[in-house]
mmCIF file with all atom_site columns, C-alpha atoms in Angstrom:
data_model
loop_
_atom_site.group_PDB
_atom_site.id
_atom_site.type_symbol
_atom_site.label_atom_id
_atom_site.label_alt_id
_atom_site.label_comp_id
_atom_site.label_asym_id
_atom_site.label_entity_id
_atom_site.label_seq_id
_atom_site.pdbx_PDB_ins_code
_atom_site.Cartn_x
_atom_site.Cartn_y
_atom_site.Cartn_z
_atom_site.occupancy
_atom_site.B_iso_or_equiv
_atom_site.pdbx_formal_charge
_atom_site.auth_seq_id
_atom_site.auth_comp_id
_atom_site.auth_asym_id
_atom_site.auth_atom_id
_atom_site.pdbx_PDB_model_num
ATOM 1   C CA . ALA A 1 1   ? -3.981  17.641  10.528  1.00 53.00 ? 1249 ALA A CA 1
ATOM 2   C CA . GLN A 1 2   ? -5.491  14.160  9.980   1.00 54.00 ? 1250 GLN A CA 1
ATOM 3   C CA . ASN A 1 3   ? -8.911  15.624  9.150   1.00 58.00 ? 1251 ASN A CA 1
ATOM 4   C CA . SER A 1 4   ? -7.434  17.975  6.541   1.00 61.00 ? 1252 SER A CA 1
ATOM 5   C CA . VAL A 1 5   ? -5.514  15.082  4.945   1.00 55.00 ? 1253 VAL A CA 1
ATOM 6   C CA . SER A 1 6   ? -8.586  12.846  4.830   1.00 55.00 ? 1254 SER A CA 1
ATOM 7   C CA . ASP A 1 7   ? -10.724 15.718  3.495   1.00 64.00 ? 1255 ASP A CA 1
ATOM 8   C CA . PHE A 1 8   ? -8.140  16.284  0.755   1.00 60.00 ? 1256 PHE A CA 1
ATOM 9   C CA . VAL A 1 9   ? -8.257  12.601  -0.270  1.00 56.00 ? 1257 VAL A CA 1
ATOM 10  C CA . VAL A 1 10  ? -12.068 12.584  -0.212  1.00 61.00 ? 1258 VAL A CA 1
ATOM 11  C CA . ASN A 1 11  ? -12.065 15.604  -2.533  1.00 62.00 ? 1259 ASN A CA 1
ATOM 12  C CA . LEU A 1 12  ? -9.658  13.841  -4.910  1.00 59.00 ? 1260 LEU A CA 1
ATOM 13  C CA . LEU A 1 13  ? -11.841 10.716  -4.912  1.00 60.00 ? 1261 LEU A CA 1
ATOM 14  C CA . ASN A 1 14  ? -14.894 12.852  -5.664  1.00 64.00 ? 1262 ASN A CA 1
ATOM 15  C CA . GLU A 1 15  ? -13.209 13.865  -8.928  1.00 63.00 ? 1263 GLU A CA 1
ATOM 16  C CA . VAL A 1 16  ? -12.971 10.229  -10.144 1.00 64.00 ? 1264 VAL A CA 1
ATOM 17  C CA . ASP A 1 17  ? -15.551 9.203   -12.744 1.00 62.00 ? 1265 ASP A CA 1
ATOM 18  C CA . PHE A 1 18  ? -17.163 6.087   -11.269 1.00 59.00 ? 1266 PHE A CA 1
ATOM 19  C CA . SER A 1 19  ? -19.922 6.049   -13.890 1.00 62.00 ? 1267 SER A CA 1
ATOM 20  C CA . GLY A 1 20  ? -17.773 4.875   -16.802 1.00 57.00 ? 1268 GLY A CA 1
ATOM 21  C CA . GLU A 1 21  ? -16.804 1.370   -17.822 1.00 53.00 ? 1269 GLU A CA 1
ATOM 22  C CA . THR A 1 22  ? -14.383 -0.416  -15.543 1.00 56.00 ? 1270 THR A CA 1
ATOM 23  C CA . ASN A 1 23  ? -11.733 -2.993  -16.193 1.00 54.00 ? 1271 ASN A CA 1
ATOM 24  C CA . THR A 1 24  ? -12.998 -6.382  -15.090 1.00 52.00 ? 1272 THR A CA 1
ATOM 25  C CA . TYR A 1 25  ? -10.962 -9.382  -14.052 1.00 46.00 ? 1273 TYR A CA 1
ATOM 26  C CA . THR A 1 26  ? -11.666 -13.056 -14.411 1.00 48.00 ? 1274 THR A CA 1
ATOM 27  C CA . ALA A 1 27  ? -12.379 -14.838 -11.154 1.00 47.00 ? 1275 ALA A CA 1
ATOM 28  C CA . GLY A 1 28  ? -9.921  -17.604 -10.518 1.00 48.00 ? 1276 GLY A CA 1
ATOM 29  C CA . THR A 1 29  ? -6.913  -15.708 -11.842 1.00 61.00 ? 1277 THR A CA 1
ATOM 30  C CA . ARG A 1 30  ? -3.835  -16.844 -9.917  1.00 69.00 ? 1278 ARG A CA 1
ATOM 31  C CA . LYS A 1 31  ? -3.448  -14.620 -6.887  1.00 85.00 ? 1279 LYS A CA 1
ATOM 32  C CA . PRO A 1 32  ? -0.113  -13.854 -5.252  1.00 91.00 ? 1280 PRO A CA 1
ATOM 33  C CA . ALA A 1 33  ? 1.023   -16.237 -2.511  1.00 93.00 ? 1281 ALA A CA 1
ATOM 34  C CA . ALA A 1 34  ? 0.584   -13.507 0.123   1.00 95.00 ? 1282 ALA A CA 1
ATOM 35  C CA . CYS A 1 35  ? -3.181  -13.547 -0.505  1.00 94.00 ? 1283 CYS A CA 1
ATOM 36  C CA . LYS A 1 36  ? -3.327  -16.560 1.821   1.00 95.00 ? 1284 LYS A CA 1
ATOM 37  C CA . TYR A 1 37  ? -3.175  -13.928 4.602   1.00 96.00 ? 1285 TYR A CA 1
ATOM 38  C CA . LEU A 1 38  ? -6.317  -12.092 3.463   1.00 95.00 ? 1286 LEU A CA 1
ATOM 39  C CA . ALA A 1 39  ? -8.650  -14.300 5.518   1.00 94.00 ? 1287 ALA A CA 1
ATOM 40  C CA . ALA A 1 40  ? -6.643  -13.601 8.695   1.00 94.00 ? 1288 ALA A CA 1
ATOM 41  C CA . SER A 1 41  ? -6.671  -9.873  7.901   1.00 94.00 ? 1289 SER A CA 1
ATOM 42  C CA . PHE A 1 42  ? -10.436 -9.882  7.399   1.00 93.00 ? 1290 PHE A CA 1
ATOM 43  C CA . ALA A 1 43  ? -10.945 -11.799 10.679  1.00 93.00 ? 1291 ALA A CA 1
ATOM 44  C CA . ASP A 1 44  ? -8.587  -9.631  12.769  1.00 92.00 ? 1292 ASP A CA 1
ATOM 45  C CA . LEU A 1 45  ? -10.506 -8.273  15.755  1.00 88.00 ? 1293 LEU A CA 1
ATOM 46  C CA . SER A 1 46  ? -8.461  -5.051  15.719  1.00 87.00 ? 1294 SER A CA 1
ATOM 47  C CA . ALA A 1 47  ? -9.550  -4.277  12.142  1.00 88.00 ? 1295 ALA A CA 1
ATOM 48  C CA . ILE A 1 48  ? -11.639 -1.214  11.370  1.00 86.00 ? 1296 ILE A CA 1
ATOM 49  C CA . ASN A 1 49  ? -14.968 -1.553  9.547   1.00 84.00 ? 1297 ASN A CA 1
ATOM 50  C CA . LEU A 1 50  ? -13.459 -0.715  6.133   1.00 83.00 ? 1298 LEU A CA 1
ATOM 51  C CA . VAL A 1 51  ? -11.956 -4.199  6.152   1.00 88.00 ? 1299 VAL A CA 1
ATOM 52  C CA . GLU A 1 52  ? -15.465 -5.671  5.861   1.00 87.00 ? 1300 GLU A CA 1
ATOM 53  C CA . SER A 1 53  ? -16.113 -3.662  2.691   1.00 84.00 ? 1301 SER A CA 1
ATOM 54  C CA . LEU A 1 54  ? -12.862 -4.893  1.171   1.00 85.00 ? 1302 LEU A CA 1
ATOM 55  C CA . ALA A 1 55  ? -13.674 -8.486  2.138   1.00 87.00 ? 1303 ALA A CA 1
ATOM 56  C CA . VAL A 1 56  ? -17.010 -8.286  0.293   1.00 85.00 ? 1304 VAL A CA 1
ATOM 57  C CA . ILE A 1 57  ? -15.387 -7.217  -2.987  1.00 83.00 ? 1305 ILE A CA 1
ATOM 58  C CA . GLN A 1 58  ? -12.072 -9.095  -2.701  1.00 81.00 ? 1306 GLN A CA 1
ATOM 59  C CA . ASN A 1 59  ? -12.871 -11.651 -5.419  1.00 77.00 ? 1307 ASN A CA 1
ATOM 60  C CA . ASN A 1 60  ? -13.682 -8.865  -7.880  1.00 79.00 ? 1308 ASN A CA 1
ATOM 61  C CA . LEU A 1 61  ? -10.258 -7.301  -7.427  1.00 83.00 ? 1309 LEU A CA 1
ATOM 62  C CA . ASN A 1 62  ? -7.120  -8.068  -9.400  1.00 86.00 ? 1310 ASN A CA 1
ATOM 63  C CA . TRP A 1 63  ? -4.665  -8.864  -6.614  1.00 90.00 ? 1311 TRP A CA 1
ATOM 64  C CA . THR A 1 64  ? -1.114  -8.842  -7.994  1.00 89.00 ? 1312 THR A CA 1
ATOM 65  C CA . GLU A 1 65  ? 2.431   -8.569  -6.811  1.00 88.00 ? 1313 GLU A CA 1
ATOM 66  C CA . ALA A 1 66  ? 5.372   -6.699  -8.265  1.00 79.00 ? 1314 ALA A CA 1
ATOM 67  C CA . PRO A 1 67  ? 7.225   -8.746  -10.900 1.00 71.00 ? 1315 PRO A CA 1
ATOM 68  C CA . ARG A 1 68  ? 9.609   -11.251 -9.338  1.00 68.00 ? 1316 ARG A CA 1
ATOM 69  C CA . GLY A 1 69  ? 12.663  -9.432  -7.999  1.00 67.00 ? 1317 GLY A CA 1
ATOM 70  C CA . LYS A 1 70  ? 11.266  -5.981  -8.877  1.00 68.00 ? 1318 LYS A CA 1
ATOM 71  C CA . LEU A 1 71  ? 10.960  -4.989  -5.202  1.00 68.00 ? 1319 LEU A CA 1
ATOM 72  C CA . THR A 1 72  ? 14.012  -7.193  -4.525  1.00 73.00 ? 1320 THR A CA 1
ATOM 73  C CA . SER A 1 73  ? 13.686  -10.951 -4.241  1.00 81.00 ? 1321 SER A CA 1
ATOM 74  C CA . TYR A 1 74  ? 13.144  -10.490 -0.491  1.00 83.00 ? 1322 TYR A CA 1
ATOM 75  C CA . MET A 1 75  ? 9.595   -9.252  -1.248  1.00 86.00 ? 1323 MET A CA 1
ATOM 76  C CA . ASP A 1 76  ? 8.649   -12.175 -3.528  1.00 86.00 ? 1324 ASP A CA 1
ATOM 77  C CA . ASP A 1 77  ? 5.602   -13.976 -2.062  1.00 91.00 ? 1325 ASP A CA 1
ATOM 78  C CA . LYS A 1 78  ? 5.455   -11.516 0.882   1.00 93.00 ? 1326 LYS A CA 1
ATOM 79  C CA . HIS A 1 79  ? 3.102   -8.895  -0.550  1.00 93.00 ? 1327 HIS A CA 1
ATOM 80  C CA . ALA A 1 80  ? -0.037  -8.447  -2.624  1.00 94.00 ? 1328 ALA A CA 1
ATOM 81  C CA . MET A 1 81  ? -1.602  -5.295  -3.982  1.00 93.00 ? 1329 MET A CA 1
ATOM 82  C CA . VAL A 1 82  ? -4.581  -4.118  -5.908  1.00 91.00 ? 1330 VAL A CA 1
ATOM 83  C CA . HIS A 1 83  ? -4.956  -0.851  -7.817  1.00 90.00 ? 1331 HIS A CA 1
ATOM 84  C CA . MET A 1 84  ? -8.591  0.288   -7.717  1.00 88.00 ? 1332 MET A CA 1
ATOM 85  C CA . ILE A 1 85  ? -8.197  3.836   -9.073  1.00 89.00 ? 1333 ILE A CA 1
ATOM 86  C CA . GLY A 1 86  ? -5.497  5.133   -11.401 1.00 89.00 ? 1334 GLY A CA 1
ATOM 87  C CA . PRO A 1 87  ? -4.286  5.270   -14.989 1.00 88.00 ? 1335 PRO A CA 1
ATOM 88  C CA . ASP A 1 88  ? -4.264  1.454   -15.273 1.00 84.00 ? 1336 ASP A CA 1
ATOM 89  C CA . ALA A 1 89  ? -6.823  0.442   -12.631 1.00 84.00 ? 1337 ALA A CA 1
ATOM 90  C CA . ASN A 1 90  ? -10.509 -0.533  -12.406 1.00 79.00 ? 1338 ASN A CA 1
ATOM 91  C CA . TYR A 1 91  ? -11.493 3.145   -12.342 1.00 84.00 ? 1339 TYR A CA 1
ATOM 92  C CA . PHE A 1 92  ? -9.526  5.635   -14.417 1.00 84.00 ? 1340 PHE A CA 1
ATOM 93  C CA . SER A 1 93  ? -7.877  8.692   -12.962 1.00 85.00 ? 1341 SER A CA 1
ATOM 94  C CA . ASN A 1 94  ? -4.746  10.429  -14.153 1.00 87.00 ? 1342 ASN A CA 1
ATOM 95  C CA . HIS A 1 95  ? -4.252  12.378  -10.917 1.00 87.00 ? 1343 HIS A CA 1
ATOM 96  C CA . ILE A 1 96  ? -4.643  9.753   -8.161  1.00 90.00 ? 1344 ILE A CA 1
ATOM 97  C CA . ARG A 1 97  ? -3.727  6.123   -7.544  1.00 93.00 ? 1345 ARG A CA 1
ATOM 98  C CA . PHE A 1 98  ? -5.679  4.309   -4.862  1.00 92.00 ? 1346 PHE A CA 1
ATOM 99  C CA . GLY A 1 99  ? -5.641  0.711   -3.747  1.00 93.00 ? 1347 GLY A CA 1
ATOM 100 C CA . ALA A 1 100 ? -4.965  -1.867  -1.062  1.00 94.00 ? 1348 ALA A CA 1
ATOM 101 C CA . PHE A 1 101 ? -1.658  -3.389  -0.020  1.00 95.00 ? 1349 PHE A CA 1
ATOM 102 C CA . LEU A 1 102 ? -1.042  -6.544  2.031   1.00 97.00 ? 1350 LEU A CA 1
ATOM 103 C CA . LEU A 1 103 ? 2.207   -7.453  3.778   1.00 97.00 ? 1351 LEU A CA 1
ATOM 104 C CA . ALA A 1 104 ? 2.823   -10.966 5.081   1.00 97.00 ? 1352 ALA A CA 1
ATOM 105 C CA . PRO A 1 105 ? 3.660   -11.320 8.784   1.00 97.00 ? 1353 PRO A CA 1
ATOM 106 C CA . ASP A 1 106 ? 7.182   -10.322 9.866   1.00 95.00 ? 1354 ASP A CA 1
ATOM 107 C CA . THR A 1 107 ? 7.892   -8.485  6.605   1.00 95.00 ? 1355 THR A CA 1
ATOM 108 C CA . ILE A 1 108 ? 9.618   -5.157  5.992   1.00 93.00 ? 1356 ILE A CA 1
ATOM 109 C CA . TYR A 1 109 ? 8.621   -3.119  2.954   1.00 92.00 ? 1357 TYR A CA 1
ATOM 110 C CA . PRO A 1 110 ? 12.082  -1.617  2.343   1.00 91.00 ? 1358 PRO A CA 1
ATOM 111 C CA . PHE A 1 111 ? 13.041  2.025   2.825   1.00 91.00 ? 1359 PHE A CA 1
ATOM 112 C CA . HIS A 1 112 ? 11.896  3.854   -0.317  1.00 93.00 ? 1360 HIS A CA 1
ATOM 113 C CA . SER A 1 113 ? 10.715  7.207   -1.618  1.00 95.00 ? 1361 SER A CA 1
ATOM 114 C CA . HIS A 1 114 ? 8.812   8.600   -4.594  1.00 95.00 ? 1362 HIS A CA 1
ATOM 115 C CA . ALA A 1 115 ? 7.649   11.823  -6.176  1.00 96.00 ? 1363 ALA A CA 1
ATOM 116 C CA . ALA A 1 116 ? 4.035   11.124  -5.254  1.00 96.00 ? 1364 ALA A CA 1
ATOM 117 C CA . GLU A 1 117 ? 2.607   12.321  -1.987  1.00 95.00 ? 1365 GLU A CA 1
ATOM 118 C CA . GLU A 1 118 ? 1.192   9.265   -0.215  1.00 95.00 ? 1366 GLU A CA 1
ATOM 119 C CA . ILE A 1 119 ? -1.339  8.422   2.441   1.00 94.00 ? 1367 ILE A CA 1
ATOM 120 C CA . TYR A 1 120 ? -1.613  5.040   4.136   1.00 95.00 ? 1368 TYR A CA 1
ATOM 121 C CA . LEU A 1 121 ? -4.591  3.875   6.165   1.00 93.00 ? 1369 LEU A CA 1
ATOM 122 C CA . PRO A 1 122 ? -3.955  0.568   7.952   1.00 95.00 ? 1370 PRO A CA 1
ATOM 123 C CA . ILE A 1 123 ? -7.255  -1.301  8.221   1.00 93.00 ? 1371 ILE A CA 1
ATOM 124 C CA . SER A 1 124 ? -6.099  -4.607  9.768   1.00 95.00 ? 1372 SER A CA 1
ATOM 125 C CA . GLY A 1 125 ? -2.992  -5.554  11.726  1.00 95.00 ? 1373 GLY A CA 1
ATOM 126 C CA . LEU A 1 126 ? -0.637  -3.477  13.828  1.00 92.00 ? 1374 LEU A CA 1
ATOM 127 C CA . GLY A 1 127 ? 1.913   -1.991  11.431  1.00 94.00 ? 1375 GLY A CA 1
ATOM 128 C CA . GLN A 1 128 ? 4.996   0.023   12.099  1.00 96.00 ? 1376 GLN A CA 1
ATOM 129 C CA . TRP A 1 129 ? 6.117   2.931   9.917   1.00 96.00 ? 1377 TRP A CA 1
ATOM 130 C CA . ARG A 1 130 ? 9.535   4.526   9.714   1.00 95.00 ? 1378 ARG A CA 1
ATOM 131 C CA . LEU A 1 131 ? 9.720   8.041   8.228   1.00 94.00 ? 1379 LEU A CA 1
ATOM 132 C CA . GLN A 1 132 ? 13.110  9.508   7.315   1.00 92.00 ? 1380 GLN A CA 1
ATOM 133 C CA . ASN A 1 133 ? 15.648  8.756   10.057  1.00 86.00 ? 1381 ASN A CA 1
ATOM 134 C CA . GLN A 1 134 ? 13.063  8.225   12.787  1.00 93.00 ? 1382 GLN A CA 1
ATOM 135 C CA . PRO A 1 135 ? 12.637  4.838   14.513  1.00 94.00 ? 1383 PRO A CA 1
ATOM 136 C CA . TYR A 1 136 ? 9.716   2.566   13.609  1.00 95.00 ? 1384 TYR A CA 1
ATOM 137 C CA . THR A 1 137 ? 6.453   3.682   15.237  1.00 96.00 ? 1385 THR A CA 1
ATOM 138 C CA . SER A 1 138 ? 3.397   1.426   15.712  1.00 96.00 ? 1386 SER A CA 1
ATOM 139 C CA . LYS A 1 139 ? 0.179   2.575   14.063  1.00 95.00 ? 1387 LYS A CA 1
ATOM 140 C CA . GLN A 1 140 ? -3.263  1.247   14.981  1.00 93.00 ? 1388 GLN A CA 1
ATOM 141 C CA . PRO A 1 141 ? -5.846  0.436   12.288  1.00 93.00 ? 1389 PRO A CA 1
ATOM 142 C CA . GLY A 1 142 ? -7.605  3.656   11.339  1.00 91.00 ? 1390 GLY A CA 1
ATOM 143 C CA . THR A 1 143 ? -4.526  5.870   11.767  1.00 93.00 ? 1391 THR A CA 1
ATOM 144 C CA . ILE A 1 144 ? -3.608  8.044   8.778   1.00 92.00 ? 1392 ILE A CA 1
ATOM 145 C CA . ILE A 1 145 ? 0.091   8.019   7.845   1.00 95.00 ? 1393 ILE A CA 1
ATOM 146 C CA . HIS A 1 146 ? 1.070   10.900  5.552   1.00 94.00 ? 1394 HIS A CA 1
ATOM 147 C CA . CYS A 1 147 ? 4.295   10.816  3.502   1.00 95.00 ? 1395 CYS A CA 1
ATOM 148 C CA . LYS A 1 148 ? 5.286   13.947  1.606   1.00 96.00 ? 1396 LYS A CA 1
ATOM 149 C CA . PRO A 1 149 ? 7.057   13.623  -1.778  1.00 97.00 ? 1397 PRO A CA 1
ATOM 150 C CA . TRP A 1 150 ? 10.542  12.082  -1.619  1.00 97.00 ? 1398 TRP A CA 1
ATOM 151 C CA . VAL A 1 151 ? 10.335  11.467  2.145   1.00 96.00 ? 1399 VAL A CA 1
ATOM 152 C CA . PRO A 1 152 ? 11.982  8.064   2.701   1.00 96.00 ? 1400 PRO A CA 1
ATOM 153 C CA . HIS A 1 153 ? 9.755   5.572   4.518   1.00 96.00 ? 1401 HIS A CA 1
ATOM 154 C CA . ALA A 1 154 ? 9.541   1.867   5.351   1.00 95.00 ? 1402 ALA A CA 1
ATOM 155 C CA . ILE A 1 155 ? 6.826   -0.384  6.759   1.00 96.00 ? 1403 ILE A CA 1
ATOM 156 C CA . TYR A 1 156 ? 7.036   -3.426  9.043   1.00 96.00 ? 1404 TYR A CA 1
ATOM 157 C CA . SER A 1 157 ? 4.044   -5.748  9.412   1.00 96.00 ? 1405 SER A CA 1
ATOM 158 C CA . GLY A 1 158 ? 4.826   -7.308  12.775  1.00 93.00 ? 1406 GLY A CA 1
ATOM 159 C CA . GLU A 1 159 ? 3.607   -10.744 13.840  1.00 94.00 ? 1407 GLU A CA 1
ATOM 160 C CA . LYS A 1 160 ? 0.287   -10.501 11.937  1.00 95.00 ? 1408 LYS A CA 1
ATOM 161 C CA . PRO A 1 161 ? -0.372  -9.634  8.314   1.00 97.00 ? 1409 PRO A CA 1
ATOM 162 C CA . LEU A 1 162 ? -0.827  -5.926  7.666   1.00 97.00 ? 1410 LEU A CA 1
ATOM 163 C CA . LEU A 1 163 ? -3.607  -4.792  5.320   1.00 96.00 ? 1411 LEU A CA 1
ATOM 164 C CA . MET A 1 164 ? -3.765  -1.146  4.362   1.00 96.00 ? 1412 MET A CA 1
ATOM 165 C CA . LEU A 1 165 ? -5.340  1.248   1.910   1.00 93.00 ? 1413 LEU A CA 1
ATOM 166 C CA . TRP A 1 166 ? -3.036  3.698   0.154   1.00 94.00 ? 1414 TRP A CA 1
ATOM 167 C CA . ALA A 1 167 ? -3.364  6.717   -2.103  1.00 93.00 ? 1415 ALA A CA 1
ATOM 168 C CA . TRP A 1 168 ? -0.844  8.542   -4.260  1.00 94.00 ? 1416 TRP A CA 1
ATOM 169 C CA . PHE A 1 169 ? -1.411  12.039  -5.579  1.00 91.00 ? 1417 PHE A CA 1
ATOM 170 C CA . GLY A 1 170 ? 0.742   14.644  -7.301  1.00 92.00 ? 1418 GLY A CA 1
ATOM 171 C CA . ASN A 1 171 ? 3.314   12.951  -9.558  1.00 94.00 ? 1419 ASN A CA 1
ATOM 172 C CA . ILE A 1 172 ? 1.836   9.418   -9.671  1.00 94.00 ? 1420 ILE A CA 1
ATOM 173 C CA . ASP A 1 173 ? 4.241   8.057   -12.303 1.00 91.00 ? 1421 ASP A CA 1
ATOM 174 C CA . PHE A 1 174 ? 5.802   4.782   -11.070 1.00 86.00 ? 1422 PHE A CA 1
ATOM 175 C CA . SER A 1 175 ? 9.082   5.749   -12.754 1.00 88.00 ? 1423 SER A CA 1
ATOM 176 C CA . ALA A 1 176 ? 9.526   8.375   -9.990  1.00 91.00 ? 1424 ALA A CA 1
ATOM 177 C CA . TYR A 1 177 ? 10.047  5.668   -7.319  1.00 89.00 ? 1425 TYR A CA 1
ATOM 178 C CA . GLN A 1 178 ? 13.296  4.483   -5.760  1.00 88.00 ? 1426 GLN A CA 1
ATOM 179 C CA . PHE A 1 179 ? 14.751  2.406   -2.976  1.00 85.00 ? 1427 PHE A CA 1
ATOM 180 C CA . GLU A 1 180 ? 16.950  4.416   -0.648  1.00 87.00 ? 1428 GLU A CA 1
ATOM 181 C CA . PRO A 1 181 ? 20.723  3.714   -0.891  1.00 85.00 ? 1429 PRO A CA 1
ATOM 182 C CA . ASP A 1 182 ? 20.794  2.373   2.687   1.00 84.00 ? 1430 ASP A CA 1
ATOM 183 C CA . ALA A 1 183 ? 17.583  0.317   2.409   1.00 86.00 ? 1431 ALA A CA 1
ATOM 184 C CA . PHE A 1 184 ? 19.387  -3.039  2.504   1.00 85.00 ? 1432 PHE A CA 1
ATOM 185 C CA . TYR A 1 185 ? 22.111  -4.791  4.435   1.00 84.00 ? 1433 TYR A CA 1
ATOM 186 C CA . PRO A 1 186 ? 24.959  -6.283  2.348   1.00 84.00 ? 1434 PRO A CA 1
ATOM 187 C CA . ASN A 1 187 ? 23.191  -9.701  2.536   1.00 80.00 ? 1435 ASN A CA 1
ATOM 188 C CA . GLY A 1 188 ? 20.135  -8.243  0.707   1.00 80.00 ? 1436 GLY A CA 1
ATOM 189 C CA . LEU A 1 189 ? 17.769  -8.102  3.677   1.00 83.00 ? 1437 LEU A CA 1
ATOM 190 C CA . PRO A 1 190 ? 16.012  -4.804  4.370   1.00 87.00 ? 1438 PRO A CA 1
ATOM 191 C CA . ARG A 1 191 ? 17.159  -2.590  7.251   1.00 81.00 ? 1439 ARG A CA 1
#
């Protein structure tokens, strides 16, 4: 099943026009606080070789975070992301979003779902994924995690930062994204 999923993503990426103009970003733009964990992610001995490619181009990427409080205030300063392919990314595509996502150590990306089908590929760190009502399961770098549309899922970084690649396909509109009703305890921390 993993080979068919990765073949599917490769075929989608082959449809992206990499020959056109790209959006460029000014070096020195303020990066999110979580970017302080990039160096540790790039140096992680458990990382797969894709991490080296990302390290080489990291300063050419527009690392951002969701607007303050958008992913709940719990996530402020605990994540960074970059969109490399998509409607508003370096390379244009209206049928796929592709990028990298970084979680600070000991951070839960809360239980959420969306209309897009999603694939994660952890490249550094030992992350844990929770799909639907299943318990968290550890995933080694290089493992493909496949989430079908509207399947609730959450991610925990563990004691090290977690760096992953991700891809959305199908309905890639961010408006079709939601936190699950039971994603948070009454005190605002994620479950």
